[in-house]
Coordinates of C-alpha atoms in Angstrom, one line a residue:
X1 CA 127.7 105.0 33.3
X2 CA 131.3 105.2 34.5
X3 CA 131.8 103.4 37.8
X4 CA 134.5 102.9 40.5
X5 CA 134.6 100.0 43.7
X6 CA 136.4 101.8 46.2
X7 CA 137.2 99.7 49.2
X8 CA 140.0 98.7 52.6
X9 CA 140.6 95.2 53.6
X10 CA 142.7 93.7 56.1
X11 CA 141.4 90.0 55.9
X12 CA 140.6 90.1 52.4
X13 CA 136.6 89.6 52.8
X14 CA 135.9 93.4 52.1
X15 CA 138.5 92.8 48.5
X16 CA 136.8 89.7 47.8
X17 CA 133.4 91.7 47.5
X18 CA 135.0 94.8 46.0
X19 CA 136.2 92.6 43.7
X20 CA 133.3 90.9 42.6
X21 CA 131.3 93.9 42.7
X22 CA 133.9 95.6 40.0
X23 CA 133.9 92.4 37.7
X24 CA 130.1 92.1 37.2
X25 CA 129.6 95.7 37.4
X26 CA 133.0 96.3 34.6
X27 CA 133.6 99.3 37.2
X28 CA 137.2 100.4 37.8
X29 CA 138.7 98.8 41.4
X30 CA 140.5 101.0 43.6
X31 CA 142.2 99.6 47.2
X32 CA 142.8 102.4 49.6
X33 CA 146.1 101.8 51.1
X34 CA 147.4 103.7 53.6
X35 CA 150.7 106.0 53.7
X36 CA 151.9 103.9 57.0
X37 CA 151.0 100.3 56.3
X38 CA 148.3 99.0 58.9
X39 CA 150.4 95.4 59.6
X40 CA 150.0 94.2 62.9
X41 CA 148.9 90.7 63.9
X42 CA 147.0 88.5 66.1
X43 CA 145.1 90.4 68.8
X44 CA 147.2 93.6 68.8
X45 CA 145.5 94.1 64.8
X46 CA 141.7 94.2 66.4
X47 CA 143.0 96.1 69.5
X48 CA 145.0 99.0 67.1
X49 CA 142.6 98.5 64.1
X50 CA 139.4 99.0 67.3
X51 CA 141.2 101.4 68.9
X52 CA 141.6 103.8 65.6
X53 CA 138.1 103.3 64.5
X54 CA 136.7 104.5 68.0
X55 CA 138.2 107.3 68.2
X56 CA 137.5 107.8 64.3
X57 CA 141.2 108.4 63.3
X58 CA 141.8 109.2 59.6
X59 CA 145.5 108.3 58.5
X60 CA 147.2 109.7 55.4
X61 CA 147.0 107.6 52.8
X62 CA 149.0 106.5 49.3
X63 CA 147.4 108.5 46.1
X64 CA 145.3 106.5 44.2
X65 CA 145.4 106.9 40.3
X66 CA 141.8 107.3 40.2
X67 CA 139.8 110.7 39.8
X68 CA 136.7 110.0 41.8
X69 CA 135.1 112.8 39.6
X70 CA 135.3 111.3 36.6
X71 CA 133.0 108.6 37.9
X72 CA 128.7 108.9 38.3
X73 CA 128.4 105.9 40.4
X74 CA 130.8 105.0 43.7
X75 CA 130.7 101.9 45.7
X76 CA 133.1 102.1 49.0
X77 CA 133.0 99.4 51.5
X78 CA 135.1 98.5 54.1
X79 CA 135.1 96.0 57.3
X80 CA 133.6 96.4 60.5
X81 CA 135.9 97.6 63.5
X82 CA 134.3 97.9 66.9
X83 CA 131.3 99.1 65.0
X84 CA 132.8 101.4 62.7
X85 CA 134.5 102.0 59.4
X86 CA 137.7 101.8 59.1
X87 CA 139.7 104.8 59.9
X88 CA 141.4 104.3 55.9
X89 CA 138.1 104.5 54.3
X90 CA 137.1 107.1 57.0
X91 CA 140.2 109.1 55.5
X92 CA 139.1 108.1 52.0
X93 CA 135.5 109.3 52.3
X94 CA 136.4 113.3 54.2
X95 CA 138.1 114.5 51.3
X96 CA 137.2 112.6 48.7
X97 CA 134.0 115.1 47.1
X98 CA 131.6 113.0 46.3
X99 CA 128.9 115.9 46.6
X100 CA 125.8 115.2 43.8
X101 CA 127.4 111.1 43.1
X102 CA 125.3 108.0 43.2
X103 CA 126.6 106.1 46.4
X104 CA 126.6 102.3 47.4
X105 CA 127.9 101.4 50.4
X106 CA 128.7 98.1 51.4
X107 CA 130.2 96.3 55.0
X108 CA 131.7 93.2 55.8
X109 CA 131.9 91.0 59.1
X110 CA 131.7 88.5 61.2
X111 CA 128.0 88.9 62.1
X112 CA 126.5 91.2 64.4
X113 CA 124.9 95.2 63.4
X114 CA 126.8 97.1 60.5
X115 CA 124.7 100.0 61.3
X116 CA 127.2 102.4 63.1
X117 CA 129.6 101.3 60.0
X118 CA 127.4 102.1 57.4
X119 CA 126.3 105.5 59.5
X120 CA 129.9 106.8 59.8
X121 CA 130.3 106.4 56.1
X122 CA 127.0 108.3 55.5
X123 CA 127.7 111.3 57.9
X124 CA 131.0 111.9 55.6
X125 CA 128.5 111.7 52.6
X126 CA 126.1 114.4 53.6
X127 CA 125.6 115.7 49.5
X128 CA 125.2 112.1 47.8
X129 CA 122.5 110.2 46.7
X130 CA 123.1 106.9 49.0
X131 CA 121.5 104.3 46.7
X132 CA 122.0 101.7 48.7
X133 CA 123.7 100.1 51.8
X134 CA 124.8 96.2 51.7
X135 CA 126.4 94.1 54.7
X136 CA 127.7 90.9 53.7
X137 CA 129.0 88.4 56.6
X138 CA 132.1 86.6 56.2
X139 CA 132.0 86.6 52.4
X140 CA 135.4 84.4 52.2
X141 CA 133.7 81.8 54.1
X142 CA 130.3 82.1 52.5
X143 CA 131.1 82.7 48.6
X144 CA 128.5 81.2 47.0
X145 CA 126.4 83.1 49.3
X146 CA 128.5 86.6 48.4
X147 CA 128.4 85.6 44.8
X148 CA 124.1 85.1 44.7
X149 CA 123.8 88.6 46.6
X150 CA 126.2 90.4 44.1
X151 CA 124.3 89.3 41.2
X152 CA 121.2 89.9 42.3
X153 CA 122.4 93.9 43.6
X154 CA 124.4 93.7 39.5
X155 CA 120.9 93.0 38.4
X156 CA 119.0 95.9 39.8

């Protein structure tokens, strides 16, 4: 089964994952990277990046050299702004037909409820079969941790 890890990340814990989830499952690894790079810092990054999510913006973004329909299986994750997805993967997700795939989707954080995250990416997934839905919490600072939970989702 042909395979592709699609994911954003702006602190590196949803790539560490993606990454990860790519290697164990020899699937192809695609970062979503958007036409305007998203590069502010310190608070004004949570503010915009909050801000954007809220309001469910979806910003153009760079082609990728990937065919999502060449691929059975999809795993997209992204981070958790204000309790959303990010507006990139947002973007990614409307017109990406994924109608009749095999969907995992997967959320990173700091802690709290990825369930708006992980709801946002399933409204824009109405056709798929969502085959599962993974939150992992600070995977950079928890890798062993990450690394257990991959293996055991790899395994199933």
């Amino acid at each position: 089964m042909k395979r592709l890890v699609v994911y954003y990340s702006l602190e590196q814990n949803t790539a560490l994952v993606a990454a990860h989830l790519a290697a164990g499952l020899s699937a192809d690894l695609m970062e979503l990277k958007p036409e305007k790079p998203f590069t502010p810092s310190g608070f004004s990054k949570y503010f915009l990046g909050g801000m954007m999510a809220l309001f469910g913006r979806k910003p153009a973004l760079t082609p990728s050299p990937f065919r999502q329909e060449d691929y059975e299986e999809i795993y997209v994750g992204t981070p958790v702004w204000a309790g959303h997805c990010t507006p990139f993967v947002r973007s990614w997700l409307d017109s990406a037909g994924l109608s009749g795939r095999r969907v995992v989707l997967f959320a990173t954080g700091k802690g709290g409820d990825p369930q708006k995250a992980i709801l946002d990416m399933e409204k824009l997934l109405p056709d798929c079969r969502i085959e599962d839905r993974l939150y992992f919490v600070s995977p950079k600072e928890r890798p062993e941790e990450t690394l257990r939970r991959i293996e055991s989702l790899i395994e199933k």
